[in-house]
mmCIF file of C-alpha atoms and ligand atoms in Angstrom:
data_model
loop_
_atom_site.group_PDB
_atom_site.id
_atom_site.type_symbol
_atom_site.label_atom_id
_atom_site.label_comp_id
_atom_site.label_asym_id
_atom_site.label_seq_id
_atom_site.Cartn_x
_atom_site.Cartn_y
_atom_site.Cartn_z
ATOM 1 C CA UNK A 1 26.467 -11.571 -96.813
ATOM 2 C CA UNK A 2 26.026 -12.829 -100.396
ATOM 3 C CA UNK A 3 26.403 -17.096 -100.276
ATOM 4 C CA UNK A 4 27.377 -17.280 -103.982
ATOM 5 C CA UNK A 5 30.268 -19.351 -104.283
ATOM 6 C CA UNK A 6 33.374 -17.941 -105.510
ATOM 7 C CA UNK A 7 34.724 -19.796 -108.633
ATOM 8 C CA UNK A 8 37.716 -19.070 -111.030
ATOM 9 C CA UNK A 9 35.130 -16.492 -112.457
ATOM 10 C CA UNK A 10 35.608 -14.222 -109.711
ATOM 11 C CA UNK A 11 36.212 -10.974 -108.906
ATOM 12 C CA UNK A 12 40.091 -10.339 -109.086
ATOM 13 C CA UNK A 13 40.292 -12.957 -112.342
ATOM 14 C CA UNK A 14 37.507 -11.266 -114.068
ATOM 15 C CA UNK A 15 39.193 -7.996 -113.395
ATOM 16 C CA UNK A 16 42.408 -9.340 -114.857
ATOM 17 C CA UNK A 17 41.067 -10.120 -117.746
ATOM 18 C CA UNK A 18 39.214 -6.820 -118.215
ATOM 19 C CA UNK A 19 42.292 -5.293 -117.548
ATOM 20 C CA UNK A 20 43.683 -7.049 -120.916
ATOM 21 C CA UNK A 21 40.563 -6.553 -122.673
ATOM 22 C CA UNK A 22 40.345 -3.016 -122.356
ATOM 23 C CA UNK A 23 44.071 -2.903 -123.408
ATOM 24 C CA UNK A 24 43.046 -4.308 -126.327
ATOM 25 C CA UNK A 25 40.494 -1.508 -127.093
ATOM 26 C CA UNK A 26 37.313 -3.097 -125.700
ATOM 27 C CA UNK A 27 35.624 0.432 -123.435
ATOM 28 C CA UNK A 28 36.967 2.165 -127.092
ATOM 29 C CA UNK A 29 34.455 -0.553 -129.165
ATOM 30 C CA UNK A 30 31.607 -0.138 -126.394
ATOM 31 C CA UNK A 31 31.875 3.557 -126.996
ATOM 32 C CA UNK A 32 31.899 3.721 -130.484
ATOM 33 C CA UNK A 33 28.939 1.186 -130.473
ATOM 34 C CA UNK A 34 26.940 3.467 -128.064
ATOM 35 C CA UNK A 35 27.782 6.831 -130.147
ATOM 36 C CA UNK A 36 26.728 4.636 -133.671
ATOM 37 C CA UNK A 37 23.502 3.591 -132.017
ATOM 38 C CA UNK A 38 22.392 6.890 -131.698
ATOM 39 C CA UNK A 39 23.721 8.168 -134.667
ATOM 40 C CA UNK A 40 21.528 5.705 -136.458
ATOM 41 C CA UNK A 41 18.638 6.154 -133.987
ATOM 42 C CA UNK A 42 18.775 9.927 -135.407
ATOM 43 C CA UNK A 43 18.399 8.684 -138.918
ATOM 44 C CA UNK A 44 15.076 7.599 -138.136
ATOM 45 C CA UNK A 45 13.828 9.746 -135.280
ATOM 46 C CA UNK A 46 12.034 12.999 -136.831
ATOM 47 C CA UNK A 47 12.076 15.678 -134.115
ATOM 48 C CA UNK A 48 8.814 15.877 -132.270
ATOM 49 C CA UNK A 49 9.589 19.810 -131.879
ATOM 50 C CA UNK A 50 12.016 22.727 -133.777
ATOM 51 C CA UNK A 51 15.200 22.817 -132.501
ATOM 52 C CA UNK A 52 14.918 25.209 -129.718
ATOM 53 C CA UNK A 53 18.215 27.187 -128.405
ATOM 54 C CA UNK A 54 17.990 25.036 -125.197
ATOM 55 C CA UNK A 55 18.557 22.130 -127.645
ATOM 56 C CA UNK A 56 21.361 23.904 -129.365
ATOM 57 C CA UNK A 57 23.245 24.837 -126.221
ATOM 58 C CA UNK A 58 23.159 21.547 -124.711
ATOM 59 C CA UNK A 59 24.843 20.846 -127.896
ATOM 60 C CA UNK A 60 27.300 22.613 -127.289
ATOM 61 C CA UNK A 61 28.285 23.159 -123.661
ATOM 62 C CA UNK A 62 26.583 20.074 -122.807
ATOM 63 C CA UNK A 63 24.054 21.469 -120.070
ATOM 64 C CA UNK A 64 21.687 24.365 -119.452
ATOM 65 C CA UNK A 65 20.182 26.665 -116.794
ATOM 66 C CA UNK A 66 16.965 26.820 -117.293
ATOM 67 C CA UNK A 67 15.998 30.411 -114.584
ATOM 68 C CA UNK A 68 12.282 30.705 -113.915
ATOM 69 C CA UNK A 69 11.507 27.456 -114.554
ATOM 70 C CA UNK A 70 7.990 27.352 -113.006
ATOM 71 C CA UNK A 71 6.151 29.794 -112.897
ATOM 72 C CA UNK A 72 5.984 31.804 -109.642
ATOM 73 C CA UNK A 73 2.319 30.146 -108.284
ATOM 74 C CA UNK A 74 3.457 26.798 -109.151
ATOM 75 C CA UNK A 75 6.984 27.337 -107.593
ATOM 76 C CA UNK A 76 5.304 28.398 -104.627
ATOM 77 C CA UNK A 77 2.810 24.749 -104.646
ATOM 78 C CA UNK A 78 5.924 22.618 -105.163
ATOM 79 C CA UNK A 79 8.004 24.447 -102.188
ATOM 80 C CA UNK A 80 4.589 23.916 -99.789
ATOM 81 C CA UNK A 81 4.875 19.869 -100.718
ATOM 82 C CA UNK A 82 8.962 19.683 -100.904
ATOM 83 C CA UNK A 83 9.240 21.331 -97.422
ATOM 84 C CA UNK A 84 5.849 18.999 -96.198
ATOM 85 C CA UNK A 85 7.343 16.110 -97.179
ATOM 86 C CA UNK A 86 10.606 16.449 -95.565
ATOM 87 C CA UNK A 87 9.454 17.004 -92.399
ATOM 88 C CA UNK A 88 8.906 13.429 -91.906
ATOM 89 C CA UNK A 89 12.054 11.955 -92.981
ATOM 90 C CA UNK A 90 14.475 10.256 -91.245
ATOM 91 C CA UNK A 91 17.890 12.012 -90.986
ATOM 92 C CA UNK A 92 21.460 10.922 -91.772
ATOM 93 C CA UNK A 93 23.986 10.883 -88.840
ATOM 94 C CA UNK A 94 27.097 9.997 -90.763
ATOM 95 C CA UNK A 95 30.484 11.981 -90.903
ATOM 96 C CA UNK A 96 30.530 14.609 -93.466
ATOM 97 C CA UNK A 97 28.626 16.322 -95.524
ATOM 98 C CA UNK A 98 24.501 14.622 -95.554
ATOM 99 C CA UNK A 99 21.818 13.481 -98.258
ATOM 100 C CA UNK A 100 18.183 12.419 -98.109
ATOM 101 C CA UNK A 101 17.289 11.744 -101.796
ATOM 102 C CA UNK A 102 13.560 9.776 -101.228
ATOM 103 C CA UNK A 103 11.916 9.030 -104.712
ATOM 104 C CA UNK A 104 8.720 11.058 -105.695
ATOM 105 C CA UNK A 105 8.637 9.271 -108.521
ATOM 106 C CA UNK A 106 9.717 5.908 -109.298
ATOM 107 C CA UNK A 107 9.639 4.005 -112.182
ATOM 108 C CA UNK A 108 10.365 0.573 -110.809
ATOM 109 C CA UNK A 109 7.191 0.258 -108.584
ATOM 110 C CA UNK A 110 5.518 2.933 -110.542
ATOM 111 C CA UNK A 111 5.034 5.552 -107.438
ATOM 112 C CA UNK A 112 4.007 8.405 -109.394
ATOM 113 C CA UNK A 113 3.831 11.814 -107.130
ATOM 114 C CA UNK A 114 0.915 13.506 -109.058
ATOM 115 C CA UNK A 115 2.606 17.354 -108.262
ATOM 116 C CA UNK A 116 5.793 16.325 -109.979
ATOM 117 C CA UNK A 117 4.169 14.279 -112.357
ATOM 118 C CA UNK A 118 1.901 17.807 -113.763
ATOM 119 C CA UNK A 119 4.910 19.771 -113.098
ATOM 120 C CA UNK A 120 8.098 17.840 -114.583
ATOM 121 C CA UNK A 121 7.006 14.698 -115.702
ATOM 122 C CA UNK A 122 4.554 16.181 -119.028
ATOM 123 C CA UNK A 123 6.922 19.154 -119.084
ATOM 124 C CA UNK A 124 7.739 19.675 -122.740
ATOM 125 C CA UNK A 125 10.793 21.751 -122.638
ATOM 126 C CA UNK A 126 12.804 18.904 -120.470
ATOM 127 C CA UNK A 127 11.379 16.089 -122.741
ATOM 128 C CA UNK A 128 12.274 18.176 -125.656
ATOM 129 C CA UNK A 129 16.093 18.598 -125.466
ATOM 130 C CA UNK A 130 15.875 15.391 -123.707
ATOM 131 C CA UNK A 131 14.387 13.895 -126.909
ATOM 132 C CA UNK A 132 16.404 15.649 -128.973
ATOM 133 C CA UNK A 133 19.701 14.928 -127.375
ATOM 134 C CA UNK A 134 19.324 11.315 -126.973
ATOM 135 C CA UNK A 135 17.087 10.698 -130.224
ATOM 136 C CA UNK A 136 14.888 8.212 -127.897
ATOM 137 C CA UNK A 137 11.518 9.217 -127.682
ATOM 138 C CA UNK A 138 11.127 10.433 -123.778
ATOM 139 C CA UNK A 139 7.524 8.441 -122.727
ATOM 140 C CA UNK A 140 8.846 6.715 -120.140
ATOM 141 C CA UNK A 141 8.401 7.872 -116.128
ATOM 142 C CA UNK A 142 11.995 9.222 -115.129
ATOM 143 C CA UNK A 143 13.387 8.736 -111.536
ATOM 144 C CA UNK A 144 12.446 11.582 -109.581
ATOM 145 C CA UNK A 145 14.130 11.784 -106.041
ATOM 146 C CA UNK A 146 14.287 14.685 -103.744
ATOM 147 C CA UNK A 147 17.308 16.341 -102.947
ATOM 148 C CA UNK A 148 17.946 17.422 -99.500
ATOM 149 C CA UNK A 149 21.787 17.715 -99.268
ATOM 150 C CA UNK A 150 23.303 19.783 -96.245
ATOM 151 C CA UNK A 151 26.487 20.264 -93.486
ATOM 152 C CA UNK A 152 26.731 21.008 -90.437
ATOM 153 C CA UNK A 153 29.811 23.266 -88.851
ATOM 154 C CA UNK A 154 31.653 19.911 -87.658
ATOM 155 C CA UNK A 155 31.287 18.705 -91.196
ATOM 156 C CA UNK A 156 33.184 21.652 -93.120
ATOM 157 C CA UNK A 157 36.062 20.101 -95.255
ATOM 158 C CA UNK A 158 35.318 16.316 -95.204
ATOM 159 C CA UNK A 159 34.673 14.420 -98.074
ATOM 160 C CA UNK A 160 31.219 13.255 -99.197
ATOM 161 C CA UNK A 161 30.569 9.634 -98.840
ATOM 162 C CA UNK A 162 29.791 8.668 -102.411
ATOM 163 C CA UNK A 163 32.719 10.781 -103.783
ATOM 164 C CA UNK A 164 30.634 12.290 -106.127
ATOM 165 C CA UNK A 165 32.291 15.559 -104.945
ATOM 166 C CA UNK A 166 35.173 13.881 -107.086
ATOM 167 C CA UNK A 167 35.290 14.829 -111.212
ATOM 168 C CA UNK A 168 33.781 12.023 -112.804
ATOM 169 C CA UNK A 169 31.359 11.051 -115.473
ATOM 170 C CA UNK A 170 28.331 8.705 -115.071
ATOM 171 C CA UNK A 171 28.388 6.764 -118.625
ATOM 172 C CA UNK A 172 30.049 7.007 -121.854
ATOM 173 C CA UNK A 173 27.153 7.513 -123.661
ATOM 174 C CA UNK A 174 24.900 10.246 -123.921
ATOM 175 C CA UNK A 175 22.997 10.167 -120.939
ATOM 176 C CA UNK A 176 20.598 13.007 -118.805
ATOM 177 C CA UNK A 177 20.174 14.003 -115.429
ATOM 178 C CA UNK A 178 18.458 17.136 -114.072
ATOM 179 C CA UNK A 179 18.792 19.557 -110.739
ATOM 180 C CA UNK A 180 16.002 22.028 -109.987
ATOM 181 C CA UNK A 181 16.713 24.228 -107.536
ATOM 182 C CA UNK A 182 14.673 25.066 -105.009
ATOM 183 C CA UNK A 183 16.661 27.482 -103.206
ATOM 184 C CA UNK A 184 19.469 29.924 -104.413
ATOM 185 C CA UNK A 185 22.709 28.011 -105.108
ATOM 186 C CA UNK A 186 26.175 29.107 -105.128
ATOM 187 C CA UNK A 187 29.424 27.812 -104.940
ATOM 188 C CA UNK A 188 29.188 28.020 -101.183
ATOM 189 C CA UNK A 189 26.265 25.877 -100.546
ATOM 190 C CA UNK A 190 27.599 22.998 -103.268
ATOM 191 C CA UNK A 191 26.320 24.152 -106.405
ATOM 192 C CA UNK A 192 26.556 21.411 -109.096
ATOM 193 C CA UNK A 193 29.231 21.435 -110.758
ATOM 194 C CA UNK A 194 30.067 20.623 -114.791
ATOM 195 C CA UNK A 195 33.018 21.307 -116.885
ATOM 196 C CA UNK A 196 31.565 22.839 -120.746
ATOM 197 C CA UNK A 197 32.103 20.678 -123.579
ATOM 198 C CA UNK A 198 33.602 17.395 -122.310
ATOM 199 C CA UNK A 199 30.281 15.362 -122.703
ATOM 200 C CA UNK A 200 31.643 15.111 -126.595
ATOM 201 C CA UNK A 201 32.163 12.267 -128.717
ATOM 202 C CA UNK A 202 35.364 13.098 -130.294
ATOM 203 C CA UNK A 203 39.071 11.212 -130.199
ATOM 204 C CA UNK A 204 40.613 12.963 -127.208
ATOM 205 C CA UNK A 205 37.451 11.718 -125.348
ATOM 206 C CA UNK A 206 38.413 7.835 -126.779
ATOM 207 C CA UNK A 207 42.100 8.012 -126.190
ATOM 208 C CA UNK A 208 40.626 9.427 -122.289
ATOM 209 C CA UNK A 209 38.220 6.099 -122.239
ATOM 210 C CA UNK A 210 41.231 3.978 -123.397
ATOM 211 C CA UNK A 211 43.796 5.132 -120.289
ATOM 212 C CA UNK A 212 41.401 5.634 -118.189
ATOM 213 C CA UNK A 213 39.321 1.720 -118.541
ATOM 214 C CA UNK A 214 42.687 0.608 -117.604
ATOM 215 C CA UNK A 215 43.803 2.640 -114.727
ATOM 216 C CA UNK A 216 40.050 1.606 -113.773
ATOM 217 C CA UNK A 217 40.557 -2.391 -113.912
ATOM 218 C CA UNK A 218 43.664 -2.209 -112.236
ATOM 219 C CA UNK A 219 42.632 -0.202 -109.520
ATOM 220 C CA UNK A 220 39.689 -2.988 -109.219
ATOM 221 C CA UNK A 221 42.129 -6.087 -109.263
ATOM 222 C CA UNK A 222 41.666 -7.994 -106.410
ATOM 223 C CA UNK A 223 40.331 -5.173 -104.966
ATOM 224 C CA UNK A 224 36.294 -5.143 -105.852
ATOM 225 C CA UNK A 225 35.420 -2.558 -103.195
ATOM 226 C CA UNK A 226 37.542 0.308 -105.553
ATOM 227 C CA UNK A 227 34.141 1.807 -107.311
ATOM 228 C CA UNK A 228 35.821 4.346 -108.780
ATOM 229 C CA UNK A 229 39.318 6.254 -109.104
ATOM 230 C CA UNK A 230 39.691 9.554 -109.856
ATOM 231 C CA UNK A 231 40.360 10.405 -113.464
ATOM 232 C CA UNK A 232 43.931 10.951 -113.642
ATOM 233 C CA UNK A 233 45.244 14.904 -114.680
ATOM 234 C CA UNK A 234 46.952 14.237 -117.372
ATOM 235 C CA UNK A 235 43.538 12.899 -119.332
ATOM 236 C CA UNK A 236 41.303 15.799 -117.355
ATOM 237 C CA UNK A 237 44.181 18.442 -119.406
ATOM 238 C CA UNK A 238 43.595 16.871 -122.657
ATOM 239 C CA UNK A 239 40.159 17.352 -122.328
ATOM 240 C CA UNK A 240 40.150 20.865 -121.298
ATOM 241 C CA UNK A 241 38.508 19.754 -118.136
ATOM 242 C CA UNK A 242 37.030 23.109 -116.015
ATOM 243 C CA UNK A 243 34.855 22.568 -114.005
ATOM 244 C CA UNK A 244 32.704 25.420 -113.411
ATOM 245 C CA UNK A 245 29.995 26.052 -110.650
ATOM 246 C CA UNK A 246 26.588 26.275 -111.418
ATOM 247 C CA UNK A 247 25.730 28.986 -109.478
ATOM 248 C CA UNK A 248 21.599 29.879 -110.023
ATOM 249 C CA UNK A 249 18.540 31.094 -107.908
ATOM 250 C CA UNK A 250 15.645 29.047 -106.432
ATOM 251 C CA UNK A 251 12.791 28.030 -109.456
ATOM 252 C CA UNK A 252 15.889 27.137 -111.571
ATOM 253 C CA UNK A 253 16.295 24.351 -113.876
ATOM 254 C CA UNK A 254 19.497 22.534 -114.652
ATOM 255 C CA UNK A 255 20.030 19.926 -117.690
ATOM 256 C CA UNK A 256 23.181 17.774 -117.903
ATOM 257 C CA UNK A 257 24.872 15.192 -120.139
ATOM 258 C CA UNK A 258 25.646 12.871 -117.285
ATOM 259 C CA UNK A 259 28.883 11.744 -120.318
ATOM 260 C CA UNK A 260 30.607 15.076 -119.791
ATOM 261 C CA UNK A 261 32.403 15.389 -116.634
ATOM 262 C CA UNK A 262 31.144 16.424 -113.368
ATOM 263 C CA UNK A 263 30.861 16.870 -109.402
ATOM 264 C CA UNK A 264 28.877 17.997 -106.405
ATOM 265 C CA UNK A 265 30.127 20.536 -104.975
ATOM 266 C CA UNK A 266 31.395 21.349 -101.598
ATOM 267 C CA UNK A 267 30.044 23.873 -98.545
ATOM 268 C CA UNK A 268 32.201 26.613 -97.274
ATOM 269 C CA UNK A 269 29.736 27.093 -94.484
ATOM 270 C CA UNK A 270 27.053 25.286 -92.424
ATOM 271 C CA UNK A 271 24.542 25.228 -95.244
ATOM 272 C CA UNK A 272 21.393 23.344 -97.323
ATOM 273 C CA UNK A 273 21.146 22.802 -100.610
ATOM 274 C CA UNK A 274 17.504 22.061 -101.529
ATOM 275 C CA UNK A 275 17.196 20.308 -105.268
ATOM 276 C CA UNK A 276 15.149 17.892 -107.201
ATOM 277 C CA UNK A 277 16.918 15.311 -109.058
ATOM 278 C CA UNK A 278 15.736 13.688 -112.322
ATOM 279 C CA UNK A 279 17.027 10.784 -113.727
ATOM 280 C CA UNK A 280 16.318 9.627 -117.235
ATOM 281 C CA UNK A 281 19.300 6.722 -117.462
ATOM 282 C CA UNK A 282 16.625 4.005 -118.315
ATOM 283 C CA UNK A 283 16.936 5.966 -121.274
ATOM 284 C CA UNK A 284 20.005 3.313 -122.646
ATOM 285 C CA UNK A 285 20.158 0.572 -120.454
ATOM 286 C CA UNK A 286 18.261 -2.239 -121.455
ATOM 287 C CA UNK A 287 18.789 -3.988 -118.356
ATOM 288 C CA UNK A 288 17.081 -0.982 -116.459
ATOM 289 C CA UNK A 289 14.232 -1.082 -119.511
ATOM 290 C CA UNK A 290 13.114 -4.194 -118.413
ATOM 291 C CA UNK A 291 13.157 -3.695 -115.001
ATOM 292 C CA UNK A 292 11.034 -0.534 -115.400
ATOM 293 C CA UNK A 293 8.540 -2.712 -117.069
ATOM 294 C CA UNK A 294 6.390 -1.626 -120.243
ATOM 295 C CA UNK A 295 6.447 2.056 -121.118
ATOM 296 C CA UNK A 296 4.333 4.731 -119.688
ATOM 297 C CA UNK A 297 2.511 6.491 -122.407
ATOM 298 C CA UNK A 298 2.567 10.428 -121.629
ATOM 299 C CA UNK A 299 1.850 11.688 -124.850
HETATM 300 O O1 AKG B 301 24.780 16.020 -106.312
HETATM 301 C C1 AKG B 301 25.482 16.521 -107.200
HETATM 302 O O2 AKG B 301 25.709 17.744 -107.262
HETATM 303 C C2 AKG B 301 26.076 15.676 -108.300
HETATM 304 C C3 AKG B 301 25.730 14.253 -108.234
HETATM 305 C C4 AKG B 301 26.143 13.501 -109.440
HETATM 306 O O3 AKG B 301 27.286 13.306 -109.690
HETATM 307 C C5 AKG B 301 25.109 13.023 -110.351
HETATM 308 O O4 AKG B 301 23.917 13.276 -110.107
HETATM 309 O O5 AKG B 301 25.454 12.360 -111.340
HETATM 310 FE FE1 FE2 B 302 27.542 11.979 -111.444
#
């Protein structure tokens, strides 16, 4: 239990006055300041690489499949050391559906996994649209966790315990994550699921950030343990919101705009669903930056 003494500043007040702030257009300024920083960090960042289509689709539908990622020798090393390590791990027992997600690589301490460092970490293509996409230049170690996601018979049609199985977006700024596969996916083992072209900066997506930053405070006043709500219908129609599965086999690859919206999805049977997860948030948060400590050079 936390010993910090509760003062006027506290939870329910400081929600209040969110609340009002946000009515008063402050998540609109924050995203408009996030979309003009990068819009000026473009100015000055020259490309390190041509355009490629993977670039231009992530443009546009904000993601990509990536099939064949690896190639079929070094698909076959990284299944030998995914499978290895997760023999060891301890297991979940709670209700529902389950995750292990260890870090293999992990820029806060600086664990560095030396497979997935050779095989994801230096990869150009992700650090390409990556680059491109963010205009930051990528040299930094991402967050690299494994992915071991699965449900038993008992836990068919209960909900997942983070609610990421819920549409939501991560943060309203251009932001990546990455799946790879390392087993077919469908929609019946909880492919990942993203709906095309609402990671974009446009007005409908402001007017969304507006409702929805209140509905958001509200939902937190005086009660801090709301993390999130789900976004409300009427804002997922007026951005077109459809989610679609992202149904792909083993040795796939899997970029997403962590802005557009987004969720896990669910098993129809007693099933795995064996990913890696990349992280490259760091990426904007300067609060994360520091705690990642000076940049890795790569490159
Ligand atoms: O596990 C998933 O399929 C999605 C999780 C998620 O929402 C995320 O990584 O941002
Ligand atoms: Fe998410």
């Amino acid at each position: 239990m936390s010993k910090k003494k509760k003062g006027p500043w506290s939870t329910p007040v400081r929600s209040k006055f969110k609340t009002r702030a946000n009515q008063l257009g402050l998540q609109v300024f924050r995203v408009m300041g996030f979309e003009l920083k990068y819009r000026l960090r473009r100015l000055f960042l020259s490309p390190r690489s041509e355009k490629s289509n993977y670039t231009k689709d992530f443009e546009r539908d904000g993601y990509i499949v990536i099939p064949d990622f690896l190639s079929p020798e070094d698909y076959a090393r990284l299944k030998d050391h995914y499978y290895e390590r997760l023999k060891d791990l301890e297991k979940p027992t709670n209700e529902g559906p389950k995750l292990v997600a260890p870090p293999l690589c992990d820029p806060k301490d600086g664990t560095v996994d030396p497979l997935i460092e050779e095989l994801f970490v230096k990869n150009n293509t992700i650090n390409e649209v990556v680059e491109n996409a963010s205009a930051h230049r990528q040299h930094l170690l991402p967050l690299i966790r494994m992915h071991h996601y699965w449900a038993e018979e008992s836990d068919l049609g209960l909900r997942e315990t983070a609610r990421t199985d819920e549409l939501h977006y991560d943060v309203p700024l251009r932001n990546f994550r990455a799946f790879f596969y390392l087993e077919d996916c469908d929609k019946s083992n909880a492919a990942f699921e993203f709906a095309p072209g609402t990671h974009k900066f446009n007005m409908k997506r402001l007017y969304m950030e507006y409702r929805d930053s209140i509905v958001q405070a509200r939902a937190r006043q005086g009660k801090p343990h709301v993390k999130v709500q789900p976004i409300q219908d009427n804002l997922l129609k007026l951005l077109d919101a459809k989610p679609i599965p992202l149904e792909a086999p083993g040795n796939s690859l899997i970029i997403f705009n962590t802005m557009g919206l987004h969720r896990r999805g669910r098993f129809s049977h007693a099933g795995t669903r064996e990913a890696l997860l990349l992280d490259f948030r760091f990426l904007d948060a300067p609060a994360n930056y520091k705690a990642y400590g000076p940049p890795l050079k790569w490159f």
